[in-house]
Structures are given as structure tokens and as C-alpha cells.
Short mmCIF file of C-alpha atoms and ligand atoms in Angstrom, two decimals:
data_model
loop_
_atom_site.label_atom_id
_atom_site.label_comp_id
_atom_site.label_asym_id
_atom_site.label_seq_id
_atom_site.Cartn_x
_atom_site.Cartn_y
_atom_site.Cartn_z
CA UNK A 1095 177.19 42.76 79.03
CA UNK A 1096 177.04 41.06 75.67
CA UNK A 1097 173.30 40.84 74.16
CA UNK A 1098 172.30 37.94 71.79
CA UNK A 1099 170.45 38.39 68.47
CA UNK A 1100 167.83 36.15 70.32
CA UNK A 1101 167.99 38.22 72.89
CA UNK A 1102 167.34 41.10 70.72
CA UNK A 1103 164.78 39.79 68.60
CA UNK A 1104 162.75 38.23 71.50
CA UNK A 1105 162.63 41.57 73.27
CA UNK A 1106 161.73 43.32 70.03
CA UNK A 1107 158.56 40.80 69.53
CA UNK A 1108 157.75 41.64 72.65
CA UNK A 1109 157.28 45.48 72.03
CA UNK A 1110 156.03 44.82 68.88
CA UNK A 1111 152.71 42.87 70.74
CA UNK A 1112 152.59 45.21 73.53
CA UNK A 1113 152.06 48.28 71.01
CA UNK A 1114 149.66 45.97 68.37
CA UNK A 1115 147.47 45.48 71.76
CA UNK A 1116 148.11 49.39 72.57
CA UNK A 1117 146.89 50.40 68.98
CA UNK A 1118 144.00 47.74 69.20
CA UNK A 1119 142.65 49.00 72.58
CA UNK A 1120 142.87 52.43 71.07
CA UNK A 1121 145.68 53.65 74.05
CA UNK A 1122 147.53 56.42 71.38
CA UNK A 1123 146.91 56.89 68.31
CA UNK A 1124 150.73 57.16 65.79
CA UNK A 1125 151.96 60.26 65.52
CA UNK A 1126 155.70 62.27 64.27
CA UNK A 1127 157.48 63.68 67.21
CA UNK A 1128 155.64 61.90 69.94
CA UNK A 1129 158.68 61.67 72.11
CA UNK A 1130 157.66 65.55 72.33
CA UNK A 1131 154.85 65.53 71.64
CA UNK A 1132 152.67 62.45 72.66
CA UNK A 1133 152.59 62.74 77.01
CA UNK A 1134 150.45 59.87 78.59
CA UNK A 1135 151.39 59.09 81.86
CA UNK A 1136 149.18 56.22 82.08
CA UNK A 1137 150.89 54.71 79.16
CA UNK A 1138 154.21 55.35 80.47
CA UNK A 1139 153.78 54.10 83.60
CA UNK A 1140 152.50 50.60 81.66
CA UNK A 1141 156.09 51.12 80.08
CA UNK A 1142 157.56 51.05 83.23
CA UNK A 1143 155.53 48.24 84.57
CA UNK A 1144 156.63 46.08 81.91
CA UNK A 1145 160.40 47.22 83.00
CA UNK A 1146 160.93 49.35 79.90
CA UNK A 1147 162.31 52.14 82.20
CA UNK A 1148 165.13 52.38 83.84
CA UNK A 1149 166.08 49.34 81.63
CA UNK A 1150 169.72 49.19 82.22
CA UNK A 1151 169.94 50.47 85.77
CA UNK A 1152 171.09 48.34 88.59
CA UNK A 1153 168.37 46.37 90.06
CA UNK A 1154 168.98 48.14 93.45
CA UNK A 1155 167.60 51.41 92.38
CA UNK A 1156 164.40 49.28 90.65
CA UNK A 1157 166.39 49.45 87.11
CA UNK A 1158 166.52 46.28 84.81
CA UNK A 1159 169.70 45.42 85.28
CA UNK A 1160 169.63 45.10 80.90
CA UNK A 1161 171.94 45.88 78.21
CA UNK A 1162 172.50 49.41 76.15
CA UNK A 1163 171.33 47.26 73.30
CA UNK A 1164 168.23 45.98 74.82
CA UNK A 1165 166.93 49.62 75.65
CA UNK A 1166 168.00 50.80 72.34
CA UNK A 1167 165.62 48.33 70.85
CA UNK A 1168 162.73 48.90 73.06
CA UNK A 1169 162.91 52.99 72.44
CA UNK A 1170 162.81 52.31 68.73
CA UNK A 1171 159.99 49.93 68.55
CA UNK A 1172 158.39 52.82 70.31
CA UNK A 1173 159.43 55.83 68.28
CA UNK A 1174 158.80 53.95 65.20
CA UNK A 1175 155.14 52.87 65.94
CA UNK A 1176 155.20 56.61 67.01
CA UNK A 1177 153.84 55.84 70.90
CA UNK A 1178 153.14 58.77 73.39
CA UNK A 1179 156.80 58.45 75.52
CA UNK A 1180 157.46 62.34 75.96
CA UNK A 1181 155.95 62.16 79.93
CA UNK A 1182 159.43 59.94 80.81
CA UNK A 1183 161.23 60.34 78.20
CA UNK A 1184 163.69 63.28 80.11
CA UNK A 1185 164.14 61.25 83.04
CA UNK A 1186 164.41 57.96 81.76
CA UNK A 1187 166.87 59.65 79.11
CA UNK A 1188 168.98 61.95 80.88
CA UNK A 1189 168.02 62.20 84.43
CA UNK A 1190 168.38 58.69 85.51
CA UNK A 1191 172.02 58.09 84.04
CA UNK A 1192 173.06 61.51 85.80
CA UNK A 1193 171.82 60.42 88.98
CA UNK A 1194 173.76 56.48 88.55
CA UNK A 1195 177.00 58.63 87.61
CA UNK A 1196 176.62 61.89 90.32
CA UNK A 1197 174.22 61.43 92.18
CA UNK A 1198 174.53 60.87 96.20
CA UNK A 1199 172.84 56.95 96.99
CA UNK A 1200 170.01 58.96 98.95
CA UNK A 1201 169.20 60.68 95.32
CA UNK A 1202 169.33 56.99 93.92
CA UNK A 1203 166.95 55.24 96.55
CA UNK A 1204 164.49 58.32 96.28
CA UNK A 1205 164.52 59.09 92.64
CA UNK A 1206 165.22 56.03 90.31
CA UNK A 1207 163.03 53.55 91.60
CA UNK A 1208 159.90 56.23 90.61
CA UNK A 1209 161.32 57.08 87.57
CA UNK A 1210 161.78 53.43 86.57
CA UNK A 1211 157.93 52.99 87.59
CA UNK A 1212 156.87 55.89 85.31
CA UNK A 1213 156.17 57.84 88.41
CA UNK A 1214 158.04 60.36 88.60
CA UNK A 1215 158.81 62.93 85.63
CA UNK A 1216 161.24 65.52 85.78
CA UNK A 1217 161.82 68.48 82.95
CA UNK A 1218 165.19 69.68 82.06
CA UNK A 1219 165.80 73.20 83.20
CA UNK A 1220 168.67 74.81 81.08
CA UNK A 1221 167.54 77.64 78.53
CA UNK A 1222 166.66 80.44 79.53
CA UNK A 1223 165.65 83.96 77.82
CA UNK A 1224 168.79 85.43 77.16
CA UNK A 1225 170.61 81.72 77.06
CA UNK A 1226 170.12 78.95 75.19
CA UNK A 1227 172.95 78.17 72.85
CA UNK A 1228 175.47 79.48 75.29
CA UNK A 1229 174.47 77.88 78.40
CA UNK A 1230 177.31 79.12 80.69
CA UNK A 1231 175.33 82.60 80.71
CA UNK A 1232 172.52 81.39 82.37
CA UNK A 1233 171.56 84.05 85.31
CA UNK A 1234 169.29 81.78 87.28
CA UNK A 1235 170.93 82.43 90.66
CA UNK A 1236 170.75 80.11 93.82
CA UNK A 1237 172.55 81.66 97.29
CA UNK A 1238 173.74 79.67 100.46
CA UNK A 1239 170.89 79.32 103.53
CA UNK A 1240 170.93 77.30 106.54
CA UNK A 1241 169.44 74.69 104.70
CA UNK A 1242 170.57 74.36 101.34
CA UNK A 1243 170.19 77.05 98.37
CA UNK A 1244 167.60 79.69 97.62
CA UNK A 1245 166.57 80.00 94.02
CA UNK A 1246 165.82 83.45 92.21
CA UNK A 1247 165.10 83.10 88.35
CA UNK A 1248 163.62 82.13 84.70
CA UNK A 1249 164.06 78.96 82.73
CA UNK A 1250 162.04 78.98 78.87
CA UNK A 1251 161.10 76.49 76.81
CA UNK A 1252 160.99 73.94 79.44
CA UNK A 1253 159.32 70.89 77.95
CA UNK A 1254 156.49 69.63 80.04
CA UNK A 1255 156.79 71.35 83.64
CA UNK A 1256 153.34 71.80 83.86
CA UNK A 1257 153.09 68.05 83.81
CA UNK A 1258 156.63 66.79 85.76
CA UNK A 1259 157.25 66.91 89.20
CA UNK A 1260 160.64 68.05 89.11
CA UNK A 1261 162.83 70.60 87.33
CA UNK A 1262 166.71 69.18 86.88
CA UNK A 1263 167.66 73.62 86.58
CA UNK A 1264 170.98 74.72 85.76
CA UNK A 1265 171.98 77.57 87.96
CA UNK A 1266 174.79 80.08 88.58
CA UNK A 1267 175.69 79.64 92.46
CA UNK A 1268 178.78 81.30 92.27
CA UNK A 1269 180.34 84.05 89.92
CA UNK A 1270 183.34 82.97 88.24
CA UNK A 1271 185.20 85.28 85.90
CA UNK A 1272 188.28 83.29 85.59
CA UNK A 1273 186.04 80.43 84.46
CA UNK A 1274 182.72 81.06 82.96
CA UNK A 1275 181.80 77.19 83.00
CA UNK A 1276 182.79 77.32 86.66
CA UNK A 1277 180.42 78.50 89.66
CA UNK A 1278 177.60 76.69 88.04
CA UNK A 1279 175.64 73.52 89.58
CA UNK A 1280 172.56 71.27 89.16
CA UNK A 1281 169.18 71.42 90.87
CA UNK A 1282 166.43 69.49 91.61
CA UNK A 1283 163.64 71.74 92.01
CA UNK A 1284 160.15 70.14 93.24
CA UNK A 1285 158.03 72.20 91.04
CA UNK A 1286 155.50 72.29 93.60
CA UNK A 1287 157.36 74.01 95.99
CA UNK A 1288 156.43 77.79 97.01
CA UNK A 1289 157.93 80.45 94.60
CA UNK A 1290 157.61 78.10 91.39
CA UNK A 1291 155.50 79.40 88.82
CA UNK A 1292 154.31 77.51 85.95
CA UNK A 1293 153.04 79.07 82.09
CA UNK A 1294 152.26 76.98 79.38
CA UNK A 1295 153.34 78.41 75.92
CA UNK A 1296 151.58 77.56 73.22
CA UNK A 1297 153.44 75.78 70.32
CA UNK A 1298 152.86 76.43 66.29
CA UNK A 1299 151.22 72.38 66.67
CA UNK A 1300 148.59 73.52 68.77
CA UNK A 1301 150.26 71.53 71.57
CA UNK A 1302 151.37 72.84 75.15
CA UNK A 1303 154.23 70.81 75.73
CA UNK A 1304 156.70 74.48 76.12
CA UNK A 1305 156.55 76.67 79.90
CA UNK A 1306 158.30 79.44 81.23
CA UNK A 1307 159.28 78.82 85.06
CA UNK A 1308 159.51 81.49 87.09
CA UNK A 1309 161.29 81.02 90.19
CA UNK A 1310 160.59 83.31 92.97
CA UNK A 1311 162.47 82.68 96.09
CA UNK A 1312 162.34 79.28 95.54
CA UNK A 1313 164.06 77.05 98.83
CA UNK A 1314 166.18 73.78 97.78
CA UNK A 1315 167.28 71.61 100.50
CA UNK A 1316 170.83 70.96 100.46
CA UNK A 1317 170.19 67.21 99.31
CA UNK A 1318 169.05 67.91 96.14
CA UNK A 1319 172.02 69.36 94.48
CA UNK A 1320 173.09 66.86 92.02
CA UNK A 1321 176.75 66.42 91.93
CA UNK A 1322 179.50 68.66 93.72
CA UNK A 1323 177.73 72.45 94.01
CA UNK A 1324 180.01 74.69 91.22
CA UNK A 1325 180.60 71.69 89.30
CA UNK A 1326 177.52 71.83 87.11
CA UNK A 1327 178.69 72.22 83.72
CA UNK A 1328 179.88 68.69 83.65
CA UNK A 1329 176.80 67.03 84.67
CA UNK A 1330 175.04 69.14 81.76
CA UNK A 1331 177.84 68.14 78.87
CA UNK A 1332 177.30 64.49 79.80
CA UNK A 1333 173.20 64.91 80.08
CA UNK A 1334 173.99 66.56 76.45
CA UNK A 1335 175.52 63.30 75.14
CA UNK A 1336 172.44 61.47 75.81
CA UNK A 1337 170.35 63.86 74.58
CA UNK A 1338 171.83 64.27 71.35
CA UNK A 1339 172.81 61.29 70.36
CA UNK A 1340 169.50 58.62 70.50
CA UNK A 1341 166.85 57.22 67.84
CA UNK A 1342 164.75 59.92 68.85
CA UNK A 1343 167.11 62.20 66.74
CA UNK A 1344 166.51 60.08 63.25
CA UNK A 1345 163.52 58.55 63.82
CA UNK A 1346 160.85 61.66 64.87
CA UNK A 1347 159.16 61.64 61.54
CA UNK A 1348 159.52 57.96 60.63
CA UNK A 1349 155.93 57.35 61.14
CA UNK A 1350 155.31 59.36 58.14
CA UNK A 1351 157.76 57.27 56.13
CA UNK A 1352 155.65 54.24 57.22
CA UNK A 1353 152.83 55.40 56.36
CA UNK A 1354 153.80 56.65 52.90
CA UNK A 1355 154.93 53.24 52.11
CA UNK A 1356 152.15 51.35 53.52
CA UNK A 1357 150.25 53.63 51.38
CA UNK A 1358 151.36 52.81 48.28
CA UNK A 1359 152.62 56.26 46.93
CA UNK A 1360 155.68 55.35 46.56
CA UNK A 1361 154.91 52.98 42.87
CA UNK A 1362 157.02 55.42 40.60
CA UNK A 1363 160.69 55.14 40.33
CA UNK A 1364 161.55 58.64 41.96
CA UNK A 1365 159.67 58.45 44.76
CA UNK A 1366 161.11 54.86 45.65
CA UNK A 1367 164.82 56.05 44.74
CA UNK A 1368 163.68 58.68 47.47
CA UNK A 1369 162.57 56.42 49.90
CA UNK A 1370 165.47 54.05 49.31
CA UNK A 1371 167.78 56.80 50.10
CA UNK A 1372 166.12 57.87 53.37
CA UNK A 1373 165.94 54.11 54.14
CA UNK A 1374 170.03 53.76 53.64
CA UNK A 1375 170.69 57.08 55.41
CA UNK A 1376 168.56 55.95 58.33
CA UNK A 1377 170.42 52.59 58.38
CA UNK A 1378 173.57 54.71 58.81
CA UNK A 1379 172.65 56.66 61.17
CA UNK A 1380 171.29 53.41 63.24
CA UNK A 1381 174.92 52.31 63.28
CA UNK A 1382 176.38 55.28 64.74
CA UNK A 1383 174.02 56.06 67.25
CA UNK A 1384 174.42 52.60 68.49
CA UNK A 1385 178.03 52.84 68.28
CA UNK A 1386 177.58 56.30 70.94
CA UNK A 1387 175.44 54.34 73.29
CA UNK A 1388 178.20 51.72 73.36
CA UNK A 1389 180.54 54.58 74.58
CA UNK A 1390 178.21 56.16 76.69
CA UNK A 1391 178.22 52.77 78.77
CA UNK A 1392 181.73 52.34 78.84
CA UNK A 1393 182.08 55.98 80.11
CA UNK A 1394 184.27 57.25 76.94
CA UNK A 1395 183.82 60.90 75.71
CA UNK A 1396 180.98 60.85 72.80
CA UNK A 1397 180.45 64.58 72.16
CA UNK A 1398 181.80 64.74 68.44
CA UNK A 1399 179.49 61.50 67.33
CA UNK A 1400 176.76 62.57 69.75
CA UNK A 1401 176.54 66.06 68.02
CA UNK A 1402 177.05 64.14 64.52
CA UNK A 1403 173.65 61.95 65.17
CA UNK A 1404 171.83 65.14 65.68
CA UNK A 1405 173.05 67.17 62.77
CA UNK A 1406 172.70 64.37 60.26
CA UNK A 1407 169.71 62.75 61.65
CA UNK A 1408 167.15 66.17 62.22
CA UNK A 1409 168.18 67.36 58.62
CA UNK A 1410 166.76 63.33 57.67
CA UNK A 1411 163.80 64.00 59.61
CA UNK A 1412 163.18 66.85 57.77
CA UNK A 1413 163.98 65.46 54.28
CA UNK A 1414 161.44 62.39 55.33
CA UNK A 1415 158.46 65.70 54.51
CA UNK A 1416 159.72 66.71 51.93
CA UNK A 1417 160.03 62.94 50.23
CA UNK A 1418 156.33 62.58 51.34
CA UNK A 1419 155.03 65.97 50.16
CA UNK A 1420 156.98 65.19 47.01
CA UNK A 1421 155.24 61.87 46.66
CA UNK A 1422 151.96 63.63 47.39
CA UNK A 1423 152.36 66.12 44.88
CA UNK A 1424 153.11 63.76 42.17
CA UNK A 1425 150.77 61.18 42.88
CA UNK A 1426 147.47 62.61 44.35
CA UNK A 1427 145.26 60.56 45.28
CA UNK A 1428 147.44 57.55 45.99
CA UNK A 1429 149.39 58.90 49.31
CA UNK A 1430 147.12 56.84 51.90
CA UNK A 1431 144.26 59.13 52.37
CA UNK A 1432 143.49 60.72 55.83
CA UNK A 1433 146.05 59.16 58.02
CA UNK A 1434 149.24 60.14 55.71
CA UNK A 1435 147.59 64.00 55.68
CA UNK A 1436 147.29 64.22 59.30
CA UNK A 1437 150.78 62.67 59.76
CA UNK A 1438 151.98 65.59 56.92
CA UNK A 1439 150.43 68.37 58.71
CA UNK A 1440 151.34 67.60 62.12
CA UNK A 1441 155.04 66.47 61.32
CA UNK A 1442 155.56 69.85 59.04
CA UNK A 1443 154.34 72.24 62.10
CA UNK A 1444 156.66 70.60 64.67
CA UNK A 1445 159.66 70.32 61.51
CA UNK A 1446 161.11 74.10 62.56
CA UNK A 1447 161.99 72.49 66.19
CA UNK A 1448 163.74 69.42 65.42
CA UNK A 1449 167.27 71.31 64.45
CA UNK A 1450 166.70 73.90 67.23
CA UNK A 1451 166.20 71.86 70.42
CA UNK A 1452 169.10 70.11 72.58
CA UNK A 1453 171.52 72.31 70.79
CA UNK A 1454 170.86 73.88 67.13
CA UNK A 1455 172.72 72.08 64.17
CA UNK A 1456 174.90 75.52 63.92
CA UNK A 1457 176.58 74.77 67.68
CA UNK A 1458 176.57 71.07 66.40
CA UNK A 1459 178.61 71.37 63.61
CA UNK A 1460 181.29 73.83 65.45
CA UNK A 1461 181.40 71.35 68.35
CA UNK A 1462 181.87 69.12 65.33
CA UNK A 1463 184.66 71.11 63.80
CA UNK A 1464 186.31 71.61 67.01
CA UNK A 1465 185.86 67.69 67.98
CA UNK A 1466 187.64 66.66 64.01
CA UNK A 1467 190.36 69.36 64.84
CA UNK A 1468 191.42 67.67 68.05
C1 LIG B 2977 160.80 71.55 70.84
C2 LIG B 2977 161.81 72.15 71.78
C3 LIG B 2977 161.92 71.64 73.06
C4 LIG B 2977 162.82 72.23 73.96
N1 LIG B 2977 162.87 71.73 75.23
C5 LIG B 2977 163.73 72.27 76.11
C6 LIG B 2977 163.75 71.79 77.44
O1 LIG B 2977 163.00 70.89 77.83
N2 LIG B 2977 164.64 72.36 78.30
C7 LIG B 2977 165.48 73.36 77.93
O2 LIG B 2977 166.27 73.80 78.76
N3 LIG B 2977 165.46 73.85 76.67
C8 LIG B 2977 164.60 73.35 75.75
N4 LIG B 2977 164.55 73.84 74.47
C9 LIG B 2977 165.36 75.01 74.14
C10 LIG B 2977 166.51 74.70 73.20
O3 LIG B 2977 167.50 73.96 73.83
C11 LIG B 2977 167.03 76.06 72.68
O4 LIG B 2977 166.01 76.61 71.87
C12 LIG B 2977 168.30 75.91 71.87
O5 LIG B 2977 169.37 75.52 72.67
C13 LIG B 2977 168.67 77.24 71.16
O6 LIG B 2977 168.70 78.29 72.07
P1 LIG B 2977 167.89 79.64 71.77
O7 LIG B 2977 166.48 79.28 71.40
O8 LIG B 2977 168.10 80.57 72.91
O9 LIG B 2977 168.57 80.24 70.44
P2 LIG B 2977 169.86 81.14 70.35
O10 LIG B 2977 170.95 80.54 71.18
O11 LIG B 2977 169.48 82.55 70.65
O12 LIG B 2977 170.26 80.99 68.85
C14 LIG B 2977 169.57 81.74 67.80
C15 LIG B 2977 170.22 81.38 66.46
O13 LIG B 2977 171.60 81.82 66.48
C16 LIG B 2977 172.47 80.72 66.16
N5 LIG B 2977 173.68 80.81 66.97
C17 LIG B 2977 173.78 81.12 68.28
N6 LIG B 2977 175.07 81.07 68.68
C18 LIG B 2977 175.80 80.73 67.60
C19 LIG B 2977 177.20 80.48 67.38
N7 LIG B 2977 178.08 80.60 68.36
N8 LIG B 2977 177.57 80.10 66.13
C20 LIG B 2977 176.67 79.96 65.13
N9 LIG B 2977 175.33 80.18 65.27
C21 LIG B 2977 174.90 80.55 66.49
C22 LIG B 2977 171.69 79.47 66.54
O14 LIG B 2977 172.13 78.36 65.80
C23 LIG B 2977 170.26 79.85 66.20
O15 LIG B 2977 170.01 79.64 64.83
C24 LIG B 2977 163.66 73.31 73.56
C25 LIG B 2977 163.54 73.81 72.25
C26 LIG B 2977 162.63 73.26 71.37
C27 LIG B 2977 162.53 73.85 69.99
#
């Protein structure tokens, strides 16, 4: 579907109002990492009643029946203004566009339409202890019953499962030592059913958003294996490509960079050469990310750029502190008072995570290597 600038722009005013009346009824305050971080599900289900969910889904399954472009714009008026999105963000993200490519068309009536609503959340279940860079070791184990698979297991790090309603778990359901990525297939877990226990772990922000899930016995029906059962990796590599590849992977800290230049910190020469820099590499990185959701829609392999928008755009986030801390250091006083602190603080606790989660920038740059080499 070809978008129009107008097109573009219009829906982009329209975002813009929506958050100006979010901020002036006091809904969220703006904060770094809130695609993380910042879980309201009363604000994303007013996301999804405005149909900023499931944007470019068919209409059928309650989607929008948009353009890749269109959504793109909507999630970065969002992460920009730094708006609480992390309660949909997996599902609307991930989830969703696995379900339109593998799911069965029961999975699609049941699942979409809530998840377009911002109804229906659902955390991604694929590190565990002992695996987390190399997935295909997971040991979460589900066996054959009469009625579908019984779950034994431990997922970590599993953002927001205290708060979703289902867990999208990676499993091994049958031992393959020809093939290691074989034998391995997708779940979805109701993380209310019997045997599923929840822990919150605390997080160096002060925030929850991290559980272990314990999985005890756990019974699946057979209708809510997503894809062909053994066939798991690929539904996680192409879950991957969204996940690596989005605004949310440049633009995590850009709240800070807002606020330093609203602030006025930025008068001397360095620290706008600085901020002029981050602004072109940002730019950049725009470009190619919307270049991988192009692909993504047409169905062509994106792994190389995908894992190229992560690498280049978490070290940016992280350069976006230290230009402000810079800027703070060498202009005290001028670096927009309370709000630009808070926005420091908070954005340099949660800094260690952005190169580690959905894949650390050390796998990223082999899968790089290996992607150039090809
Ligand atoms: C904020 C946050 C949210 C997360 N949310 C989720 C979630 O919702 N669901 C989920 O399933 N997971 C989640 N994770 C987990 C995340 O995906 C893993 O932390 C990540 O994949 C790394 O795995 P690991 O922690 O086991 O580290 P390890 O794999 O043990 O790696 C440790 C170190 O060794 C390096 N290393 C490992 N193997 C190699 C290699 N072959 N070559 C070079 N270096 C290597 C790594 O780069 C890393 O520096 C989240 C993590 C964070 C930080």
C-alpha cells in the first residue's frame, strides 16, 4: 500500500494532540525507556481504541487495515513524547505479526482482535537461566497428552508476566541431536493456568517489569501451539526481526535529548556539535529502520539490517547520556532543572539493559559478520 506525505503528516498531528491532551490530563508523565518501562493498560487500551494497535492487520481480525509507514509514525510520536506503551508493546510488536504469518485462523479470531483492543497482553517467553544468547539450549520441556502438551520448566527475565495474560514460551518438545534448532516449538501459555508461577525481580530502576516463570506441570491444549509443533525456531528468528529492528531501538532515551534542548544547555559550541551529531546519527538510523519494516511487509529476510538497527542504535541511546551528562557538567545550572535530572537518573539506571536485551550487541555484530560474509 503506498502512504501519502498527507497521509503521514495528518496521522502524525493526530498523535501529536492525542498525547498534548494525555500530558494535559496528567495520564503519564515522559520518561526514557517507557516502552519497558512505562505499563498502563488503561492508556493502552485508549491506544487501541483510537486503532493504534494492530494498525496494519487485516480488518477481519479487528486490525487497521493501515500501512507499515503509518504504524511506524504512530510508535514514534509515542516513544518520542516518551508515553507508557510497554503493557502492548510485545504483542502488538511481535505477537500479532506471528500469529497473521503462523498462526491457525482460530488463533487469529481469538487473539488479534484483543490485542488490537489493548486487551490482551502477552510476554515473550525465550531466556531462560542457562540460555539466553543461545536460545536453541533452552530446556523448558513440553511432552505429548491426550489433549495437547504438558509443560515442565523456567523462563527469566520475562518482561511483564505478572501483568500479561499470556506467555508466547519457547520450548524443547522433542530432542534433536542432528539438529539443535530442530525439536523446538512455540507456546501460548495462559499464565493463569495451574502450575504457572509468577516472581517479580526487581530491576537496578526500582521498577518490576523482570519475572521468573516457573512452570510446574503446566497443561496446553493442543490449539495453542503456534505454528507446526518442532518448527519453533523459525517463528522465533522472524519474532527477532521485529524485535530488533524498530524506533524503540534508537529512540529509548530521546526524551532526554528533548529535554536537554528544550532546556537550553546546549548554547556552547560543543555541546551543540554533540547534539547535531546524535541528531544526524538518529536521522540515519530512521532511514534504515524504515527501510527493514518495508521488508518485513514484503516478507524478505531482514536479519543483517535488523541486527544493524540494534547495534548502532542502543550504543546512540547510550551516547544520548553521556552528551547530556557532558552538557550538565559543563554548564551547571543551565541543563533544565528537575525534569532533565530525573530524565538523567532514570535513563542512566536502565542504560546497562539497552545492549543486553533482544539479543546483546556481541551476537549482533557476529550475526552481522556472518550476514556481510554471505
Ligand atoms: C530489559 C530486559 C528485558 C528483557 N526481556 C526479556 C523478555 O521479555 N523475554 C525474554 O525471553 N528475555 C528477555 N530478556 C533477556 C535477554 O534477551 C537476555 O538477557 C539476552 O538475550 C542475553 O542473554 P543472557 O542474559 O543469558 O546472557 P548470556 O547469553 O549469558 O551472555 C553473557 C555475555 O556473554 C556474551 N556472549 C554470549 N555468547 C557469546 C558469543 N557466542 N559470542 C560473543 N559473546 C557472547 C554476551 O554478549 C554477554 O555479554 C530481557 C533482558 C533485558 C536486559
Amino acid at each position: 500500500m503506498t502512504t501519502t506525505q498527507a497521509t503521514v503528516a495528518e496521522v502524525r498531528s493526530e498523535v501529536r494532540r492525542f498525547l498534548a491532551d494525555e500530558l494535559a490530563a496528567g495520564s503519564f508523565r515522559p520518561s526514557c525507556d517507557a516502552w519497558i518501562q512505562g505499563h498502563s493498560a488503561e492508556f493502552s487500551r485508549r491506544l487501541g481504541q483510537r486503532g493504534w494497535l494492530g494498525m496494519t492487520w487485516p480488518r477481519r481480525y479487528g486490525g487497521g487495515g493501515r500501512s507499515a509507514l503509518e504504524r511506524f509514525t504512530v510508535i514514534e510520536e509515542l516513544l518520542a513524547a516518551g508515553a507508557p506503551v510497554a503493557a502492548h508493546w510485545i504483542a502488538d510488536r511481535q505477537t500479532g505479526p506471528l500469529l497473521l504469518r503462523s498462526g491457525t485462523e482460530q488463533q487469529k479470531q481469538r487473539f488479534l482482535p484483543l490485542i488490537a483492543q489493548g486487551r490482551l497482553f502477552i510476554a515473550a517467553g525465550m531466556s531462560e537461566p542457562d540460555s539466553g544468547s543461545d536460545l536453541a539450549s533452552v530446556r523448558t520441556r513440553a511432552v505429548p497428552t491426550a489433549t495437547g502438551w504438558r509443560v515442565n520448566g523456567r523462563k527469566v527475565w520475562t518482561s511483564h508476566a505478572h501483568r500479561s495474560h499470556f506467555l508466547l514460551a519457547l520450548v524443547r518438545t522433542e530432542a534433536r541431536d542432528d539438529d539443535r534448532h530442530a525439536g523446538l516449538s512455540q507456546l501460548l501459555i495462559g499464565l493463569d493456568s495451574p502450575g504457572v508461577t509468577v516472581r517479580t525481580i526487581g530491576a537496578m530502576t526500582g521498577e518490576s517489569h523482570f519475572t521468573e516463570v516457573t512452570l510446574d506441570d503446566v497443561d496446553v491444549p493442543a490449539e495453542q501451539v503456534v505454528g507446526r509443533a518442532g518448527d519453533g525456531w523459525r517463528g522465533v528468528v522472524s519474532e527477532l526481526a521485529h524485535e530488533r529492528s524498530g524506533p524503540e531501538r534508537y529512540l529509548s532515551t530521546f526524551p532526554l535529548l528533548t529535554e536537554l534542548v528544550s532546556g537550553g544547555a546546549t548554547d556552547g559550541e560543543t555541546s551543540l556539535a554533540d547534539v547535531g551529531s546524535a541528531t544526524a546519527r538518529l536521522w540515519a538510523l530512521r532511514s534504515l529502520s524504515l527501510q527493514v519494516q518495508d521488508l518485513l511487509e514484503r516478507g524478505q529476510p531482514t536479519d543483517t539490517a535488523a541486527a544493524l538497527v540494534k547495534d548502532l542504535g542502543t550504543r546512540l541511546e547510550g551516547d544520548i547520556i553521556d552528551i547530556t551528562r557532558r552538557a550538565a557538567h559543563r554548564r551547571p545550572g543551565r541543563t533544565g532543572g528537575a525534569a532533565l535530572s530525573e530524565l538523567l537518573g532514570a535513563a542512566q539506571l536502565a542504560a546497562p539493559s539497552f545492549t543486553l536485551r533482544g539479543g546483546t550487541n556481541e551476537i549482533l555484530r557476529g550475526l552481522i559478520a556472518r550476514g556481510l560474509e554471505a
